[in-house]
Short mmCIF file of C-alpha atoms in Angstrom, two decimals:
data_model
loop_
_atom_site.label_atom_id
_atom_site.label_comp_id
_atom_site.label_asym_id
_atom_site.label_seq_id
_atom_site.Cartn_x
_atom_site.Cartn_y
_atom_site.Cartn_z
CA MET M 448 14.48 192.22 70.19
CA PHE M 449 17.56 193.75 68.64
CA GLU M 450 19.42 190.47 68.63
CA ARG M 451 20.19 188.97 65.26
CA LEU M 452 17.97 186.01 64.17
CA HIS M 453 15.40 184.00 66.14
CA GLY M 454 13.71 180.70 66.01
CA GLU M 455 10.92 180.14 63.46
CA ASP M 456 8.50 179.28 66.22
CA SER M 457 8.97 182.77 67.84
CA TYR M 458 7.46 184.89 65.11
CA PRO M 459 7.68 185.07 61.28
CA GLY M 460 10.54 186.76 59.33
CA SER M 461 14.26 186.33 59.19
CA GLY M 462 14.97 188.41 62.26
CA ILE M 463 17.80 190.54 60.90
CA GLY M 464 16.04 193.84 60.20
CA LEU M 465 16.27 195.43 63.67
CA ALA M 466 19.75 193.99 64.21
CA ILE M 467 20.90 195.79 60.97
CA VAL M 468 19.26 199.04 62.16
CA ARG M 469 21.02 198.84 65.59
CA LYS M 470 24.37 198.15 64.06
CA GLY M 471 24.08 201.11 61.67
CA ILE M 472 22.85 203.44 64.36
CA ASP M 473 25.58 202.26 66.76
CA ARG M 474 28.23 202.94 64.11
CA MET M 475 26.89 206.57 63.78
CA GLY M 476 27.15 207.05 67.55
CA GLY M 477 23.39 207.02 68.00
CA HIS M 478 20.79 205.13 69.98
CA VAL M 479 17.83 203.04 69.00
CA GLY M 480 14.96 201.81 71.19
CA VAL M 481 11.37 200.58 71.42
CA GLU M 482 8.41 201.24 73.52
CA SER M 483 5.65 198.59 73.38
CA ALA M 484 2.19 198.15 75.01
CA LEU M 485 0.26 194.92 74.70
CA GLY M 486 -2.66 195.41 72.38
CA GLN M 487 -1.61 198.93 71.46
CA GLY M 488 1.50 198.37 69.26
CA SER M 489 5.08 199.43 69.40
CA ARG M 490 6.95 202.65 68.75
CA PHE M 491 10.51 202.48 67.51
CA TRP M 492 12.84 205.47 67.78
CA ILE M 493 16.37 206.47 66.81
CA GLU M 494 18.49 209.32 68.16
CA LEU M 495 21.34 210.76 66.16
CA GLN M 496 23.52 213.77 66.82
CA THR M 497 23.45 216.59 64.37
CA GLN M 498 26.53 218.36 63.21
CA ASP M 499 26.61 222.13 62.48
CA MET M 500 27.89 222.93 59.09
CA ASP M 501 29.35 226.17 57.79
CA THR M 502 27.37 227.47 54.83
#
């Protein structure tokens, strides 16, 4: 699902959206994933580390 581009017969769209998200999250040292249930939909999530800042 997070691979770049797919065939037109698979599903509509260019297929680059999730690949771009994954690349950006990877560069920030995070994780991205999906949970999906047939007939119920999908839930996409990202995890990023926070950095404490002196104020």
